[in-house]
Short mmCIF file of C-alpha atoms in Angstrom, two decimals:
data_model
loop_
_atom_site.label_atom_id
_atom_site.label_comp_id
_atom_site.label_asym_id
_atom_site.label_seq_id
_atom_site.Cartn_x
_atom_site.Cartn_y
_atom_site.Cartn_z
CA UNK L 28 264.83 88.84 286.04
CA UNK L 29 260.78 87.17 286.01
CA UNK L 30 258.44 89.02 284.65
CA UNK L 31 254.47 89.22 286.52
CA UNK L 32 252.25 86.07 285.12
CA UNK L 33 250.16 87.43 283.12
CA UNK L 34 246.39 88.59 284.49
CA UNK L 35 243.81 86.31 282.72
CA UNK L 36 241.66 87.08 280.54
CA UNK L 37 238.99 85.19 278.17
CA UNK L 38 239.13 85.10 274.26
CA UNK L 39 235.31 85.52 273.65
CA UNK L 40 234.20 88.19 271.58
CA UNK L 41 232.34 90.64 273.71
CA UNK L 42 229.76 92.83 270.94
CA UNK L 43 230.05 93.36 266.99
CA UNK L 44 231.30 97.36 267.39
CA UNK L 45 234.71 98.17 266.52
CA UNK L 46 237.24 98.02 268.66
CA UNK L 47 238.03 101.90 269.83
CA UNK L 48 241.11 104.23 268.94
CA UNK L 49 243.84 103.71 270.85
CA UNK L 50 244.89 107.01 270.83
CA UNK L 51 240.97 108.01 271.68
CA UNK L 52 240.00 106.02 273.93
CA UNK L 53 243.01 106.94 275.93
CA UNK L 54 242.19 110.47 275.66
CA UNK L 55 239.23 109.53 277.07
CA UNK L 56 240.87 108.17 280.19
CA UNK L 57 242.00 110.62 281.03
CA UNK L 58 238.93 113.31 281.02
CA UNK L 59 236.97 111.01 282.59
CA UNK L 60 239.72 110.38 285.28
CA UNK L 61 239.54 114.12 285.51
CA UNK L 62 235.57 114.33 286.49
CA UNK L 63 235.91 111.73 289.00
CA UNK L 64 238.83 114.03 290.71
CA UNK L 65 236.78 115.39 293.41
CA UNK L 66 234.59 111.91 294.09
CA UNK L 67 238.45 111.13 294.84
CA UNK L 68 238.93 112.76 297.27
CA UNK L 69 235.35 111.63 299.77
CA UNK L 70 237.66 108.95 300.30
CA UNK L 71 240.35 107.00 301.93
CA UNK L 72 242.04 104.03 301.68
CA UNK L 73 244.71 102.18 304.13
CA UNK L 74 248.28 100.37 302.14
CA UNK L 75 250.72 98.34 302.45
CA UNK L 76 253.67 98.47 301.06
CA UNK L 77 256.58 95.90 301.08
CA UNK L 78 259.69 95.61 299.72
CA UNK L 79 262.09 93.31 300.65
CA UNK L 80 266.03 93.41 299.55
CA UNK L 81 267.76 90.07 297.33
CA UNK L 82 271.56 89.55 296.83
CA UNK L 83 272.49 88.26 293.02
CA UNK L 84 271.13 84.87 294.61
CA UNK L 85 267.31 85.38 294.24
CA UNK L 86 267.61 85.72 298.49
CA UNK L 87 266.29 88.01 300.85
CA UNK L 88 268.21 89.84 302.38
CA UNK L 89 266.45 92.65 304.07
CA UNK L 90 262.69 92.95 304.89
CA UNK L 91 260.76 96.31 305.46
CA UNK L 92 256.99 96.21 306.03
CA UNK L 93 254.49 99.82 305.89
CA UNK L 94 251.08 100.64 306.43
CA UNK L 95 249.93 104.26 305.45
CA UNK L 96 246.66 105.97 305.50
CA UNK L 97 245.72 107.26 302.07
CA UNK L 98 244.16 110.30 301.00
CA UNK L 99 243.63 113.00 298.75
CA UNK L 100 244.02 117.47 298.76
CA UNK L 101 243.71 118.70 295.39
CA UNK L 102 244.25 116.05 293.34
CA UNK L 103 247.14 115.49 295.58
CA UNK L 104 247.70 111.25 296.69
CA UNK L 105 248.43 112.32 300.51
CA UNK L 106 250.28 109.16 302.54
CA UNK L 107 250.33 109.55 306.93
CA UNK L 108 252.38 106.46 308.11
CA UNK L 109 250.82 104.11 310.93
CA UNK L 110 252.85 101.29 311.28
CA UNK L 111 256.05 99.94 310.01
CA UNK L 112 257.31 96.48 310.10
CA UNK L 113 254.19 94.96 311.38
CA UNK L 114 254.38 97.79 314.77
CA UNK L 115 252.94 101.32 315.50
CA UNK L 116 254.74 104.69 315.79
CA UNK L 117 255.86 105.67 318.66
CA UNK L 118 253.56 108.49 320.16
CA UNK L 119 256.84 111.22 319.52
CA UNK L 120 256.68 109.38 315.52
CA UNK L 121 253.01 110.05 315.56
CA UNK L 122 253.04 113.67 316.14
CA UNK L 123 256.41 113.84 313.64
CA UNK L 124 254.52 112.16 310.60
CA UNK L 125 251.56 114.46 312.09
CA UNK L 126 252.96 117.48 311.76
CA UNK L 127 254.28 116.16 308.35
CA UNK L 128 251.26 115.84 307.00
CA UNK L 129 249.84 119.02 307.96
CA UNK L 130 252.67 120.79 306.15
CA UNK L 131 251.37 118.34 302.50
CA UNK L 132 247.08 119.08 303.32
CA UNK L 133 248.71 123.21 303.31
CA UNK L 134 250.58 122.30 300.14
CA UNK L 135 248.21 119.98 298.99
CA UNK L 136 245.36 123.15 298.88
CA UNK L 137 248.34 125.49 297.12
CA UNK L 138 249.41 123.57 294.28
CA UNK L 139 247.74 122.89 291.02
CA UNK L 140 246.10 119.91 290.27
CA UNK L 141 248.52 117.79 287.73
CA UNK L 142 251.76 119.45 290.26
CA UNK L 143 253.80 116.97 292.00
CA UNK L 144 253.93 118.49 296.01
CA UNK L 145 257.41 116.98 296.31
CA UNK L 146 261.00 117.14 293.82
CA UNK L 147 260.64 117.84 290.77
CA UNK L 148 258.06 117.49 287.37
CA UNK L 149 258.11 114.28 286.13
CA UNK L 150 254.54 114.33 284.99
CA UNK L 151 254.42 113.24 281.43
CA UNK L 152 250.31 113.89 279.42
CA UNK L 153 248.68 111.27 277.40
CA UNK L 154 249.13 112.67 274.49
CA UNK L 155 253.05 113.32 275.31
CA UNK L 156 252.64 109.45 276.31
CA UNK L 157 251.57 108.34 272.93
CA UNK L 158 253.26 109.98 270.58
CA UNK L 159 255.98 108.08 272.89
CA UNK L 160 254.79 104.90 273.16
CA UNK L 161 254.44 102.57 270.36
CA UNK L 162 250.16 100.42 270.33
CA UNK L 163 249.52 97.84 268.51
CA UNK L 164 247.16 94.71 268.60
CA UNK L 165 244.41 95.63 270.34
CA UNK L 166 240.96 93.88 271.04
CA UNK L 167 237.86 93.32 272.64
CA UNK L 168 237.82 90.87 275.87
CA UNK L 169 236.31 89.72 278.95
CA UNK L 170 238.30 90.47 282.73
CA UNK L 171 237.24 90.27 285.29
CA UNK L 172 233.39 89.65 283.99
CA UNK L 173 233.85 93.54 282.38
CA UNK L 174 234.68 94.03 278.84
CA UNK L 175 237.96 95.30 278.68
CA UNK L 176 240.11 96.70 275.86
CA UNK L 177 243.29 95.55 275.80
CA UNK L 178 246.11 96.26 274.03
CA UNK L 179 250.44 95.89 273.77
CA UNK L 180 252.69 98.53 273.93
CA UNK L 181 256.49 99.80 273.62
CA UNK L 182 258.26 102.86 273.20
CA UNK L 183 259.99 104.53 270.03
CA UNK L 184 263.10 104.32 270.45
CA UNK L 185 263.66 107.34 267.68
CA UNK L 186 260.42 109.57 269.52
CA UNK L 187 262.01 112.74 270.58
CA UNK L 188 261.88 112.82 274.67
CA UNK L 189 262.50 115.67 277.56
CA UNK L 190 262.51 114.90 280.77
CA UNK L 191 263.37 111.77 283.05
CA UNK L 192 259.64 110.56 282.08
CA UNK L 193 259.13 110.59 279.02
CA UNK L 194 263.49 109.12 278.57
CA UNK L 195 262.15 106.57 281.00
CA UNK L 196 258.58 105.74 278.65
CA UNK L 197 261.69 104.68 275.09
CA UNK L 198 262.65 102.02 277.14
CA UNK L 199 259.20 100.28 278.53
CA UNK L 200 256.79 97.85 276.62
CA UNK L 201 254.32 96.50 277.85
CA UNK L 202 250.19 95.64 278.53
CA UNK L 203 246.74 98.03 279.31
CA UNK L 204 243.50 96.56 280.29
CA UNK L 205 240.59 99.39 279.70
CA UNK L 206 237.32 99.15 281.19
CA UNK L 207 235.27 99.94 278.44
CA UNK L 208 232.15 100.64 280.21
CA UNK L 209 233.66 103.44 282.28
CA UNK L 210 236.78 104.52 281.15
CA UNK L 211 239.59 103.54 283.46
CA UNK L 212 242.49 101.83 283.09
CA UNK L 213 242.21 98.53 285.22
CA UNK L 214 245.71 97.28 284.82
CA UNK L 215 248.86 98.00 283.29
CA UNK L 216 251.96 95.15 282.62
CA UNK L 217 255.28 96.11 282.07
CA UNK L 218 259.23 96.38 282.01
CA UNK L 219 262.05 98.16 280.62
CA UNK L 220 263.69 96.23 277.28
CA UNK L 221 267.22 98.28 277.09
CA UNK L 222 268.60 100.29 280.23
CA UNK L 223 267.50 103.68 281.76
CA UNK L 224 270.34 105.70 282.79
CA UNK L 225 269.14 108.38 285.43
CA UNK L 226 271.78 111.16 285.08
CA UNK L 227 273.88 110.35 282.82
CA UNK L 228 274.00 106.86 284.61
CA UNK L 229 275.84 108.34 287.39
CA UNK L 230 273.24 108.27 289.89
CA UNK L 231 270.59 104.90 288.75
CA UNK L 232 270.84 103.01 286.00
CA UNK L 233 267.99 101.05 285.36
CA UNK L 234 268.29 97.37 284.78
CA UNK L 235 267.13 95.73 282.05
CA UNK L 236 263.94 93.11 282.57
CA UNK L 237 262.68 95.44 285.58
CA UNK L 238 259.01 94.98 285.83
CA UNK L 239 256.71 96.21 287.10
CA UNK L 240 251.85 95.48 286.86
CA UNK L 241 249.41 97.77 289.00
CA UNK L 242 245.82 97.54 288.82
CA UNK L 243 243.04 99.28 289.03
CA UNK L 244 238.80 98.14 290.64
CA UNK L 245 235.69 100.39 291.54
CA UNK L 246 234.54 100.84 294.42
CA UNK L 247 230.89 102.09 295.65
CA UNK L 248 229.47 101.69 292.20
CA UNK L 249 231.28 105.87 291.33
CA UNK L 250 234.85 106.26 290.75
CA UNK L 251 238.40 103.54 290.83
CA UNK L 252 240.66 103.69 293.12
CA UNK L 253 244.36 101.23 292.73
CA UNK L 254 244.02 98.05 294.63
CA UNK L 255 247.48 96.53 294.29
CA UNK L 256 250.60 96.51 292.30
CA UNK L 257 254.17 94.81 291.80
CA UNK L 258 257.99 95.45 290.86
CA UNK L 259 260.63 93.45 290.00
CA UNK L 260 263.76 96.59 289.68
CA UNK L 261 267.33 95.83 289.19
CA UNK L 262 269.74 99.35 288.97
CA UNK L 263 273.68 100.34 290.01
CA UNK L 264 273.66 103.31 292.07
CA UNK L 265 275.97 106.39 292.01
CA UNK L 266 278.53 103.66 290.25
CA UNK L 267 279.06 101.19 293.25
CA UNK L 268 275.70 99.84 295.00
CA UNK L 269 273.99 97.55 293.63
CA UNK L 270 269.94 97.06 294.59
CA UNK L 271 267.05 94.89 293.17
CA UNK L 272 264.30 94.72 295.43
CA UNK L 273 261.60 92.59 295.28
CA UNK L 274 258.53 95.50 295.93
CA UNK L 275 254.01 94.78 296.92
CA UNK L 276 251.84 96.67 297.84
CA UNK L 277 248.97 96.15 297.93
CA UNK L 278 245.43 98.42 298.80
CA UNK L 279 242.01 97.77 301.21
CA UNK L 280 239.22 99.06 303.66
CA UNK L 281 237.99 102.06 301.48
CA UNK L 282 236.35 104.81 303.36
CA UNK L 283 234.79 108.58 302.73
CA UNK L 284 236.33 110.29 304.48
CA UNK L 285 236.73 115.19 304.48
CA UNK L 286 239.37 116.97 305.01
CA UNK L 287 238.49 120.10 307.16
CA UNK L 288 238.63 123.30 305.77
CA UNK L 289 238.56 125.30 308.74
CA UNK L 290 242.58 124.13 309.75
CA UNK L 291 243.10 121.76 306.17
CA UNK L 292 244.39 119.11 309.37
CA UNK L 293 242.18 117.25 310.04
CA UNK L 294 241.26 114.60 308.50
CA UNK L 295 237.67 113.51 309.63
CA UNK L 296 236.98 109.35 308.69
CA UNK L 297 233.43 108.84 307.93
CA UNK L 298 232.04 105.63 310.60
#
């Protein structure tokens, strides 16, 4: 399966300063992100996702599109669906979606940052990830006009892991771009270097070569947000169904907003 095309980056040296230590750089990235979490909660943006099902011959058999509004409460990302396949939700579906979002907002105000709103906790800390991943070839380049530290990474097969996220990290390799001035991840490209079994392969088997990338960019000179992502996924679900999907996400139209604390339910976008 084809991997994403490598992002364009120029190799001219930016400065004579030595390239920073990768471990310390990533710890600085996480610390910086935590300081900006409250700023992030002042924004909302639009997200458009297109999912294509692909058969074994590479032919697209099904296409689904979904448009959402995204915002954050107590560091938790919440999405409100506004369109499906280019059509606005019916009045009934809008009401159901708003009720779902209201419940999530209320829950987000109570769930500690870093914990999932729904499903099991599959989070992994940056220090755990750095113990699992082997970083190599750190270098400084100009990326999108900014000084950027770039390094390659690959999961260590001998690393001791616990939980789904850590287990998956052992079988992933790729490249990371870190904006040197803002200490933010500007881009990541990664792919599975081996098959990854979920539930011992009984629930799912993500196939070797499945790949993804995501981009971030600075918004209003004060915060970084996702601008897009793409994934090529091949998997077998419940030992039976083979799944091949091409997923593209685009994020745009960033606006400042507030969540009304009186009810915890109403989202108001500042004009």
